XYZ file of C-alpha atoms in Angstrom:
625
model
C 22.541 7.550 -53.736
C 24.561 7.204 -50.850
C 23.887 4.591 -47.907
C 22.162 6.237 -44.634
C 22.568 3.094 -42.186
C 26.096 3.045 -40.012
C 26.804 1.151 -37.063
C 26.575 3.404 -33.930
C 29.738 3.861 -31.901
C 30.432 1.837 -29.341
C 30.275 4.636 -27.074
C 26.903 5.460 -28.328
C 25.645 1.825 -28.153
C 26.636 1.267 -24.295
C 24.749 4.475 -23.242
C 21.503 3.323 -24.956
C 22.149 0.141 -23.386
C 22.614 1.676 -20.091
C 19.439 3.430 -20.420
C 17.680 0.232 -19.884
C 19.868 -1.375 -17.492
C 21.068 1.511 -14.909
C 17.891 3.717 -14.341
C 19.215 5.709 -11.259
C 21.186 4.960 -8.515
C 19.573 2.174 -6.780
C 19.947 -0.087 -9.894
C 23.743 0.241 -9.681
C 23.957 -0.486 -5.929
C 21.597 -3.605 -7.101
C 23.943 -4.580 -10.077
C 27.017 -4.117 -7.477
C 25.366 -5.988 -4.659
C 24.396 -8.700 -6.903
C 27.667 -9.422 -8.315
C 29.634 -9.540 -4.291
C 27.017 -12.250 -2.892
C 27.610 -14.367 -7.115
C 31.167 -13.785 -5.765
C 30.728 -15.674 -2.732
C 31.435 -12.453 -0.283
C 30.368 -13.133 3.437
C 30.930 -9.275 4.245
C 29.349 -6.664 2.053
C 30.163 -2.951 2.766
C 27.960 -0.107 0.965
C 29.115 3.425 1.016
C 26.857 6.322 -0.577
C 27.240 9.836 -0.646
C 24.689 12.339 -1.751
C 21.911 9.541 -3.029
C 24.256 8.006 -5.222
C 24.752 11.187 -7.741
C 28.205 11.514 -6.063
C 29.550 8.143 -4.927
C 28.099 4.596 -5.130
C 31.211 2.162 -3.769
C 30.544 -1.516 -2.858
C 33.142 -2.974 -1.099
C 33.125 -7.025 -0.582
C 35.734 -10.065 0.644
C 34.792 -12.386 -2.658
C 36.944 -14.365 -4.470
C 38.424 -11.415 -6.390
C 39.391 -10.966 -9.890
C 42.910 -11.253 -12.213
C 44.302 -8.915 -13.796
C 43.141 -10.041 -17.185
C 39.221 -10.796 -16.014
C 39.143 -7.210 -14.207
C 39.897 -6.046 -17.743
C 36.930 -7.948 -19.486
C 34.718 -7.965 -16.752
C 33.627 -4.199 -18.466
C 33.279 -5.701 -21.977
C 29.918 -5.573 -23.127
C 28.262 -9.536 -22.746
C 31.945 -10.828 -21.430
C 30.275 -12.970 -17.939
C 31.519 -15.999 -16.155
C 28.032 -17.446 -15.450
C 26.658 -18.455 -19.038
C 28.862 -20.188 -21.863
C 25.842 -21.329 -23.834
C 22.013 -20.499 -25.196
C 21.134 -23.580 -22.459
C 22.675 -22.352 -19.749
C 20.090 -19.503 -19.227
C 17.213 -22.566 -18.613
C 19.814 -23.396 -15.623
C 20.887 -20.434 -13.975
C 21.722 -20.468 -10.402
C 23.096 -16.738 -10.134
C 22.280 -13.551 -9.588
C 23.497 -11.828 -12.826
C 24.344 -13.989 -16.023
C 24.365 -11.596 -19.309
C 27.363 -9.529 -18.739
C 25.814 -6.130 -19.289
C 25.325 -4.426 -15.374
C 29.429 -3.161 -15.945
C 29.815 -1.963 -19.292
C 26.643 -0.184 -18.606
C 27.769 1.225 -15.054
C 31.210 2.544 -16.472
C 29.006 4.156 -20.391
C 27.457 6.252 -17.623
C 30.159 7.016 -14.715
C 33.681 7.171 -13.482
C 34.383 3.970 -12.174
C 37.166 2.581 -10.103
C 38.148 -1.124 -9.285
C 40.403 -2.541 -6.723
C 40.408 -6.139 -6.646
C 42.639 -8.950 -6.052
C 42.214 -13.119 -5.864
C 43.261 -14.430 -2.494
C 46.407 -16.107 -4.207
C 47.752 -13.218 -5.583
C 50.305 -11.179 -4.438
C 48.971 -7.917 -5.756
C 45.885 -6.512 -7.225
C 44.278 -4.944 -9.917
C 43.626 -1.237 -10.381
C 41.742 -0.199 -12.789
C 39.836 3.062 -13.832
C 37.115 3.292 -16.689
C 35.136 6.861 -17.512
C 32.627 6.646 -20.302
C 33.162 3.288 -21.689
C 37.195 4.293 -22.015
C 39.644 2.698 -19.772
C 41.410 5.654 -18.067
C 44.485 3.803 -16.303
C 45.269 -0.012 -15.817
C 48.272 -0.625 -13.214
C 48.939 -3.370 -10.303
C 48.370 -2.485 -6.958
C 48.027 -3.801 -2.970
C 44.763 -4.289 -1.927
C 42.579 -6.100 0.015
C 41.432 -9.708 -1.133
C 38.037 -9.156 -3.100
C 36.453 -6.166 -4.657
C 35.606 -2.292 -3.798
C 33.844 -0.718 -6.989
C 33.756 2.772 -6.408
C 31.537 4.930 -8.896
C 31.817 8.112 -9.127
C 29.731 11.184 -11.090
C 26.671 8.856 -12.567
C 24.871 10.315 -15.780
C 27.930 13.398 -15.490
C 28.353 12.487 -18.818
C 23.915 12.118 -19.718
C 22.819 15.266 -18.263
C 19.637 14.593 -19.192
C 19.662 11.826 -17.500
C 21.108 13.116 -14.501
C 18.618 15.946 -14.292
C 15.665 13.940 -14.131
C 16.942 12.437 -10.880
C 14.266 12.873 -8.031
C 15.007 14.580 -4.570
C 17.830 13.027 -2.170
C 15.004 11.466 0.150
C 13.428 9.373 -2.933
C 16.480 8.224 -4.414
C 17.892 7.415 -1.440
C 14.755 5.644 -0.145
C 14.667 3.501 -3.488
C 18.196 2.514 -2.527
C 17.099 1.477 0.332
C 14.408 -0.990 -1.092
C 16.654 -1.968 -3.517
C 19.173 -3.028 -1.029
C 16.413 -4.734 1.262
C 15.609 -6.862 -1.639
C 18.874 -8.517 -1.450
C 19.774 -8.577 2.175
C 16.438 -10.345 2.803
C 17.245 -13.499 0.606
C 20.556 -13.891 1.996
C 20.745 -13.587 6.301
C 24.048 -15.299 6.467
C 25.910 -12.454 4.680
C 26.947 -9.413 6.761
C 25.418 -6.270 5.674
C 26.567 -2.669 6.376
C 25.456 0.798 4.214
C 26.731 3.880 4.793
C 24.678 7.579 3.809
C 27.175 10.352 3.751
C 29.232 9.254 6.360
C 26.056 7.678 9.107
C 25.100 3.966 9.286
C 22.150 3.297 8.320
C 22.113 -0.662 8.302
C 24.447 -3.099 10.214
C 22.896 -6.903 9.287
C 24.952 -9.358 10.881
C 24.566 -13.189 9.941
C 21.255 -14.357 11.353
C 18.217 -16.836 10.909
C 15.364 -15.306 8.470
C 13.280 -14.338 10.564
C 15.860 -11.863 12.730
C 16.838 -10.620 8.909
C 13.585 -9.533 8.807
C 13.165 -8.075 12.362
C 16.291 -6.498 12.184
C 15.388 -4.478 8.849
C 11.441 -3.927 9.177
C 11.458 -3.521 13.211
C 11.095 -5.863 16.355
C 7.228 -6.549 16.478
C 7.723 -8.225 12.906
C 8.942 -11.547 14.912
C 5.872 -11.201 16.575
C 3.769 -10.957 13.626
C 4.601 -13.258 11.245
C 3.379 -16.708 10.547
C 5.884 -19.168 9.104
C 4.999 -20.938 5.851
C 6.202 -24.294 4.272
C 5.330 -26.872 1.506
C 7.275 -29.203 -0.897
C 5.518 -30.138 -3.781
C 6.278 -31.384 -7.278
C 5.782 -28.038 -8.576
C 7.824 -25.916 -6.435
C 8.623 -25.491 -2.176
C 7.644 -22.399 -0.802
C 8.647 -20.883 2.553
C 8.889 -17.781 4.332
C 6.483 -15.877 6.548
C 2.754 -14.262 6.029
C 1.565 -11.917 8.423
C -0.929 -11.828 11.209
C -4.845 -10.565 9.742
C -4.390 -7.572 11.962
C -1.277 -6.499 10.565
C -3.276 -5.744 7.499
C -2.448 -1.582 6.197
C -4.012 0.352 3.074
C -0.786 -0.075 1.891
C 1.501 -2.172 2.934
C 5.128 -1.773 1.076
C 6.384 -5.239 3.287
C 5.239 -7.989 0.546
C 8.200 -9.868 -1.221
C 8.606 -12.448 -3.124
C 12.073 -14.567 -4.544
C 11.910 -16.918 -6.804
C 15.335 -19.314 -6.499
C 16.938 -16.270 -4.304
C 15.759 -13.471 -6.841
C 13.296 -11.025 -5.873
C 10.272 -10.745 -8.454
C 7.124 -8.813 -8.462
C 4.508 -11.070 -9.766
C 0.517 -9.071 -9.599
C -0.603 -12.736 -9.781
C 0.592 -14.698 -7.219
C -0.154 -11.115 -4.927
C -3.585 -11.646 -5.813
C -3.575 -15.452 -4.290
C -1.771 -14.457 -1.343
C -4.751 -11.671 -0.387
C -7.273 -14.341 -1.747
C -6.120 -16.858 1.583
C -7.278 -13.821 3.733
C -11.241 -13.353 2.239
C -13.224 -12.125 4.878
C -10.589 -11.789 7.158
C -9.186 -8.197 6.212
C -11.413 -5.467 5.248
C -11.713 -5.427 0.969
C -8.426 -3.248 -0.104
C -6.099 -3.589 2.595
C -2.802 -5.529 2.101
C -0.265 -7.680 4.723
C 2.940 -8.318 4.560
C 4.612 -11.570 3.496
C 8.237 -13.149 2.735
C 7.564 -15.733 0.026
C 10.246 -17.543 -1.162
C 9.792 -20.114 -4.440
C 12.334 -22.842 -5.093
C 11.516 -23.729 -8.442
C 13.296 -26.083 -11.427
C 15.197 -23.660 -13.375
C 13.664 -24.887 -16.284
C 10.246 -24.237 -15.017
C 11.128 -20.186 -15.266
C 12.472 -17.634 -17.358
C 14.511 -14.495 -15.529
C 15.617 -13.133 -18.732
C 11.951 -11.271 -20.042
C 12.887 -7.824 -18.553
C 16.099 -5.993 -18.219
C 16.055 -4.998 -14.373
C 14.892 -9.258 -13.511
C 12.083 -8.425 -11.788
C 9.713 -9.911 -13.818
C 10.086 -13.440 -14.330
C 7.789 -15.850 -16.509
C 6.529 -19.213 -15.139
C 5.311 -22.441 -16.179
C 2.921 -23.207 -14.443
C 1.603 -20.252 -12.944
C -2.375 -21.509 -12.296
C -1.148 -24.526 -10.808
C 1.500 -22.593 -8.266
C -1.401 -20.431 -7.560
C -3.643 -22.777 -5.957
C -0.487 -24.571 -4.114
C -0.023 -20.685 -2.961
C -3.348 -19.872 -1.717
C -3.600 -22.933 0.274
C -0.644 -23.113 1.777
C -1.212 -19.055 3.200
C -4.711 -20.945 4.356
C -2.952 -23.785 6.064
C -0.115 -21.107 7.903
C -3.507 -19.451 9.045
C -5.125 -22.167 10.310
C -2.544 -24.048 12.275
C -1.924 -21.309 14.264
C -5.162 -20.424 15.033
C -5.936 -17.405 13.066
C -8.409 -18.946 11.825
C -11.597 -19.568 13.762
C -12.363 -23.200 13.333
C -13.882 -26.208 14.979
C -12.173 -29.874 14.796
C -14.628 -32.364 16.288
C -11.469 -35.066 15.814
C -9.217 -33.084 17.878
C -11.212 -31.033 20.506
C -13.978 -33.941 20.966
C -17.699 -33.273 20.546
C -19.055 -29.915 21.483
C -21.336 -30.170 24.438
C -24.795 -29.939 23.628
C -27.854 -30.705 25.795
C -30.692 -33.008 24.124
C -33.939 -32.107 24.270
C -35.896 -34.010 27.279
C -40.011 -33.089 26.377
C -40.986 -34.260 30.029
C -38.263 -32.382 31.897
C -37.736 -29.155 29.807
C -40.758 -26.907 30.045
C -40.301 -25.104 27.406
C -43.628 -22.601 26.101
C -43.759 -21.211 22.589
C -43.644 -17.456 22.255
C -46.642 -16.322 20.966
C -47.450 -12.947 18.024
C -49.962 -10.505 18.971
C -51.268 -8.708 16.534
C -54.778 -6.347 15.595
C -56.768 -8.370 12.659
C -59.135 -5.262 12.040
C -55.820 -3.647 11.383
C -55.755 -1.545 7.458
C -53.204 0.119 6.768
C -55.267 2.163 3.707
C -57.556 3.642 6.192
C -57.649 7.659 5.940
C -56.928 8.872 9.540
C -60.312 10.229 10.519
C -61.375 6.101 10.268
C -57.905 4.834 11.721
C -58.480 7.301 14.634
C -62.401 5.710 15.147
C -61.108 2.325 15.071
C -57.716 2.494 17.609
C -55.543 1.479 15.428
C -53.853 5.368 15.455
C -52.653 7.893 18.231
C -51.265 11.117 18.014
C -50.977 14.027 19.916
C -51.614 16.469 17.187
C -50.775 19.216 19.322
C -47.043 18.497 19.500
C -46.812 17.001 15.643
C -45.144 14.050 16.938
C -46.094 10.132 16.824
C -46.115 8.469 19.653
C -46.578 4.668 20.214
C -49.630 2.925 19.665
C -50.539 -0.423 21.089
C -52.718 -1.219 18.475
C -49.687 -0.471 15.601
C -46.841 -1.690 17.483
C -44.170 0.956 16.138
C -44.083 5.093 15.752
C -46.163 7.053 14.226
C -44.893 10.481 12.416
C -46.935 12.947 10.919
C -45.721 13.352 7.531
C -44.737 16.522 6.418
C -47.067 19.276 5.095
C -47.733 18.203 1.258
C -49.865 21.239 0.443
C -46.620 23.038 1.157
C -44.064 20.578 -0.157
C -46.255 19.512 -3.449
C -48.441 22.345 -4.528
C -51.876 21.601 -5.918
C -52.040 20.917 -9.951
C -54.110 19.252 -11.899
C -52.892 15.232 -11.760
C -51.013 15.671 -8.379
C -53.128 13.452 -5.741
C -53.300 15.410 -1.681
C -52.984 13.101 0.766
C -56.678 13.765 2.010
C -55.848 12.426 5.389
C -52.559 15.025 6.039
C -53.669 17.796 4.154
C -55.123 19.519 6.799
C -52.622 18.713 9.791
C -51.005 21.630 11.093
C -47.587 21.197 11.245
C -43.826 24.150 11.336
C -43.428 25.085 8.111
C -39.452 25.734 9.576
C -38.124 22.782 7.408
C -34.319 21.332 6.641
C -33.516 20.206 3.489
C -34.598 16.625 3.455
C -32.058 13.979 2.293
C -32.025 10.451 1.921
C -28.543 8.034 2.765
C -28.643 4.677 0.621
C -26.897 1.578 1.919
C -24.947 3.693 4.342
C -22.942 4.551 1.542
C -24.570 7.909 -0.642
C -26.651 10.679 0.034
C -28.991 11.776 -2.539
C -31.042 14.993 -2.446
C -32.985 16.599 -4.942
C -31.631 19.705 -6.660
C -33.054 21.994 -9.879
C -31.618 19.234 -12.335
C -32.612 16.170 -11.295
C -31.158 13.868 -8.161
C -27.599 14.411 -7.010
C -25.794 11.339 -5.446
C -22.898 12.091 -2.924
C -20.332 9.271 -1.917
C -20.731 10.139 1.824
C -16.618 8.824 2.207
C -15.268 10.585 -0.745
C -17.023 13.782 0.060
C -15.904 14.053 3.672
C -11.968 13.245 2.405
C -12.505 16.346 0.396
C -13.329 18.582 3.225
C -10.837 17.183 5.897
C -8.338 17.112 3.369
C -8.883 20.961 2.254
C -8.874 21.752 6.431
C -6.226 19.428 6.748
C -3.860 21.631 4.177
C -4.439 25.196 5.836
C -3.569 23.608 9.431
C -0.461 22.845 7.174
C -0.153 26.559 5.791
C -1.114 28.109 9.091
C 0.444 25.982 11.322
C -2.813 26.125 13.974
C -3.721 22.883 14.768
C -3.531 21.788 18.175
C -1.234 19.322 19.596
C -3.629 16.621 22.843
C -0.040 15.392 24.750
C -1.062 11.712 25.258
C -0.756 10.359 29.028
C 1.258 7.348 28.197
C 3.757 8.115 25.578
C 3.246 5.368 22.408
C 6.588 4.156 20.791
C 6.649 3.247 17.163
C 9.690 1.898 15.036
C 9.808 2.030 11.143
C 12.793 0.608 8.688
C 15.740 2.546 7.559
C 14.010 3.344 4.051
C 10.726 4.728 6.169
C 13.117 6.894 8.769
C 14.649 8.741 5.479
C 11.043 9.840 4.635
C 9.992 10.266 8.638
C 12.566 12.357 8.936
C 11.041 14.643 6.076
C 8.220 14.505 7.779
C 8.377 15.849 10.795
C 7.899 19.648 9.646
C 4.765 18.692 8.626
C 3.829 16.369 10.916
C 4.618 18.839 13.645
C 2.300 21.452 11.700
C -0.951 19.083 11.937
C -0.878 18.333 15.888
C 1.883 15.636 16.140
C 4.671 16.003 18.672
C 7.210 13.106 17.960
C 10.485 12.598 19.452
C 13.427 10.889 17.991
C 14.992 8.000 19.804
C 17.555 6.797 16.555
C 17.924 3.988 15.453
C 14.300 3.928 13.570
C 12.328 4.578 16.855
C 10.325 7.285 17.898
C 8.256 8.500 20.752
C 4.231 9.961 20.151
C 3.989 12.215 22.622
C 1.088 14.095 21.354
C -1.554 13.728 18.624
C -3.627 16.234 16.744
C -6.581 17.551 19.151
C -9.751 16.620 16.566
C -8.070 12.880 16.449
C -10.487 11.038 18.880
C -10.178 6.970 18.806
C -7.164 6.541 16.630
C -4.373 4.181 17.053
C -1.419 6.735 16.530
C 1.468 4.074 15.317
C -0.720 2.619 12.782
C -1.777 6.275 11.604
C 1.793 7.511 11.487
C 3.053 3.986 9.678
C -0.244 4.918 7.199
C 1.521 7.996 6.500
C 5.028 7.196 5.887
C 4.061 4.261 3.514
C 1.564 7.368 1.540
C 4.221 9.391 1.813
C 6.639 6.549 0.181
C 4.437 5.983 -2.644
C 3.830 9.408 -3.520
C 5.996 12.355 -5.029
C 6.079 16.363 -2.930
C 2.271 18.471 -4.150
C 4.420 21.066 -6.213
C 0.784 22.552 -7.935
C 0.321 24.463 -4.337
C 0.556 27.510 -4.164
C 1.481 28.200 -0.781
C 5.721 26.548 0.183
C 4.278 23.470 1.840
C 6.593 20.942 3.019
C 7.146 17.819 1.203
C 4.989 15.104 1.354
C 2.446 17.748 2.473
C -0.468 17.132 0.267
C 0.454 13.279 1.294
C 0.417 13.597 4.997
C -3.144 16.033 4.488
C -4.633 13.269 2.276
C -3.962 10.384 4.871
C -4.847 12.257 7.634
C -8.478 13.081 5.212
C -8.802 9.287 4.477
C -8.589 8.414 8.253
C -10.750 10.607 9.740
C -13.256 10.884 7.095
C -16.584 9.769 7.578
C -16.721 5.769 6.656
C -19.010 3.692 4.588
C -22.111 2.057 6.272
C -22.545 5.147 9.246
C -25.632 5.858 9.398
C -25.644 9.807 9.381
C -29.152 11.799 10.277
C -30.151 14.475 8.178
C -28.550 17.162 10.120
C -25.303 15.329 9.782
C -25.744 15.275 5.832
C -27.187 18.429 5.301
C -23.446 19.900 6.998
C -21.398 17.004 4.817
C -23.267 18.953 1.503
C -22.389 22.581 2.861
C -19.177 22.067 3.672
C -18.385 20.211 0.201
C -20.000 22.716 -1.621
C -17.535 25.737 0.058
C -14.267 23.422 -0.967
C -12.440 24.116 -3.788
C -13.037 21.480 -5.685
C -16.752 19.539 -5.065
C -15.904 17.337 -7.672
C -13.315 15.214 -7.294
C -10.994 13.647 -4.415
C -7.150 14.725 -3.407
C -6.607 11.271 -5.839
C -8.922 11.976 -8.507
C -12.178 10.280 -7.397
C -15.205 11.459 -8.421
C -17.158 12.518 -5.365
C -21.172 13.418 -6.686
C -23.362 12.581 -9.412
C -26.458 14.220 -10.423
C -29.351 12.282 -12.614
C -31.205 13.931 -14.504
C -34.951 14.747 -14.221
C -35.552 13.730 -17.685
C -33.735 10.536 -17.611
C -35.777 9.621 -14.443
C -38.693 11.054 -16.050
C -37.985 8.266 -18.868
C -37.604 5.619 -16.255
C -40.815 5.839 -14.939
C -42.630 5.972 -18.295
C -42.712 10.017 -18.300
C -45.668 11.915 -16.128
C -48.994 11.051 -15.390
């Protein structure tokens, strides 16, 4: 019998590899970007064309390769950073295991100019599907351009399950934000098909992080610092009242890498209990300086997720120093007899202060099992039975209401008890539905089956949603021009999807105006809007948007991010937890669910109603009589 296990081709090996290492575009500007700042490059250029699917080039002033390490820098595992297993327990780069090349060029046409600053000439070199194509000497530039060209044109079924332009280019974007944010003395610039989108030049944190996320970021940030024996931790939280739904703006680097870490999210939004509603998020640039020891960067192929030692302990150094940035700067509503001296408190003087005890009235004789024939004899009840109203009663001390007609309502059978007292009260048998709201929260009412529960929120998403998406279709909603023009600035990543937007944005009632550079003018909201803050709503909607891919199951040719924009736009205006709604209010929140297309279930897949069952509440209560 013949052997069936061969060694795959090398060819074969660095596209599987690549698989795990270059994703889609944004993971080679990543690898590219990484590798200029391990280089030491104080200028980093970034050209793309068409998302990445056409050209990715990174262009930096580093230190340059030879001729010889421009060769090996696209075997797989060949790296300068590592030359032993203990080295990766000590790393103080950005890359270290010598796979982001060989991967880059298994999947592309890539082309390399570089050249060390004491050499006369430079290195050319061009490598297509793991194969070098041409190797030759050439003048250049001191430092590296990497230009790749075609990505996956060799895996088309990779390439083909790209995303749109917008999404890949907007994950560039985040990828790129990642890096320019730990490093503000390096000069950023990135290019989309020939327009500037970023221009970073050397600053202080904090302007890194105004100049990429907007101007009013300086304004709301809080700066944050600790040394301890664990780790030091700086950076910047944001302001309680920056708090969003969803925020996008939360980072954090451990020893100038950026991680995600669920964990230490969780402690950050545990220093804000009861200061931001339950779900919302903030933003925050956290930035660890740990022993390299104390981590490992090498559990996950793209970096991002990194293992610590002591994660429990970092935690609670985490959560209280967020708490402490709060506090000192008064964000925090506290009292610090040390500091602000004894609060001012008059002491009770019995011969001076003549002060008299409220005293309780109340009617002794008063029973509350009384039938209303005696109640009446005694004063202790007063209605105007003509009207079938309650009025006030000085004897009671609150209002009376003549309850509804039972014989009616609860027909006589043998084991039902009459209210002896109401049965014979007069009263319009031209009766609503009666519900009943719980907690602010759910309105039950009884139906055939048993007792059907409506979340009161989820319910009213449904129906502005459904309205929300023919204003969409139709294009009829109407556009209130606001007095006083609002202004409202979002990153490059969120203009790329604004910019999408504006179709539909236009189509609900929104008349915005682009000023460039990331800032636009409200000029007009949607008419049915009343009390909304319009640059928080729209900022809602571009980080939805963000998160979220285009509604293709529609029938009708929506715009992108249509079914997005409608479900924000639901989720703001909808009716909110703990309003009290009367029964006329409920009784229209049930008929309009029940004409939506689906009564079920939210845009998101919540469930909106519940019914109980009469014969499990039957077996609650011990079954009849």
């Amino acid at each position: 019998m013949s052997d069936i296990i061969n060694l795959l081709p090398d060819s074969v090996a660095n596209q599987i590899a690549a698989g795990e290492v270059i994703q889609r575009p944004a993971s080679v500007v990543k690898e590219l970007v990484e590798n200029a700042v391990d280089a030491g490059a104080k200028t980093i250029n970034v050209i793309i064309v068409d998302a990445g699917r056409t050209t990715i080039q990174v262009i930096d002033d580093g230190c340059g390769m030879s001729d010889t390490d421009a060769r090996l820098a696209f075997e797989r595992h060949a790296t300068s950073k590592i030359r032993q297993a203990d080295d990766l327990f000590s790393l103080h780069t950005m890359g270290f295991r010598g796979e982001a090349l060989p991967s880059i060029a298994a999947v592309a046409q890539v082309e390399l100019l570089t050249r060390k600053a004491d050499d006369e000439v430079g290195t050319r070199l061009e490598v297509a599907a793991s194969k070098v194509v041409s190797h030759e000497p050439v003048a250049c530039a001191v430092g590296s351009s990497f230009k790749v060209d075609n990505l996956f044109y060799n895996v088309p079924a990779r390439r083909k399950f790209l995303k749109s332009n917008t999404t890949e280019l907007s994950n560039i974007l985040q990828a790129f934000e990642r890096i320019v944010l730990v490093y503000p003395d390096i000069h950023f610039t990135l290019h989309h098909n020939g327009a500037e989108l970023q221009n970073l030049k050397p600053s202080n944190l904090r302007q890194r992080i105004a100049d990429v996320f907007g101007r009013q970021y300086s304004q709301d940030l809080l700066p944050v610092e600790v040394q301890t024996s664990l780790c030091n931790i700086t950076g910047f939280v944001g302001k309680p009242e920056t708090a969003r739904k969803k925020s996008g703006h939360d980072f954090f680097f451990v020893n100038s890498r950026y991680m995600r870490h669920p964990y230490f999210h969780k402690a950050v939004i545990t220093a804000y209990d009861r200061m931001i509603p339950e779900g919302m998020q903030v933003p925050y640039f956290l930035y660890f300086e740990v022993p390299p020891a104390a981590i490992d960067v090498n559990i996950h192929p793209t970096k991002t997720e990194i293992k610590f030692e002591n994660e429990q302990a970092i935690w609670q150094v985490l959560t209280a120093t967020v708490r402490d940035a709060l506090g000192r700067f008064c964000d925090v509503p506290a009292i610090d007899f040390d500091v602000q001296g004894k609060p001012d408190i008059p002491v009770f003087d019995p011969q001076r202060d003549n002060i008299v005890a409220p005293k309780v009235s109340y009617n002794p004789d008063y029973n509350p099992f009384r039938s209303h024939s005696e109640a009446q004899g005694s004063g202790e009840l007063s209605l105007d039975m003509s009207r079938g109203t309650g009025e006030f009663s000085p004897a009671v001390g609150h209002r009376q209401t003549v309850p509804p007609d039972w014989d009616s309502l609860f027909p006589a059978k043998e084991g039902n008890l009459i209210p002896p007292s109401t049965s014979h009260i007069p009263l319009n048998t031209d009766l609503s539905p009666l519900h009943y709201q719980y907690k602010g929260c759910y309105i039950m009412t009884a139906v055939k089956s048993g007792l059907m529960i409506i979340d009161q929120h989820r319910a009213d998403v449904r129906i502005q949603y459904e309205r929300c998406l023919q204003q969409l279709e139709s294009h009829t909603a109407a556009t209130q021009k606001m007095l006083f023009p609002e202004t409202v600035r979002f990153s490059a990543a969120e203009t790329v999807v604004i910019q999408q937007l504006l179709p539909s944005l236009a189509a609900v009632g929104f008349d915005l105006s682009d000023l460039g550079g990331g800032t636009f003018a409200i000029n007009g909201i949607p008419a049915d809007l009343k009390d909304i803050a319009p640059a928080s709503l729209l900022q809602q909607i571009v980080a939805d948007a963000e998160l979220s891919e285009s509604d293709q199951s529609q029938a009708s040719l929506l715009a992108p991010h249509s079914s997005a924009i409608a479900l924000s736009l639901a989720q703001y205006v909808a009716t909110p937890y703990g309003q009290v709604l009367s029964n006329d209010e409920m009784d229209q929140i049930i008929n309009q669910l029940f004409s939506c297309s689906n009564v079920n279930y939210t845009p998101n897949g919540k469930p909106i109603l519940s019914i109980l069952p009469q014969g499990d509440i039957e077996q609650l209560l011990g079954g009849k009589g």
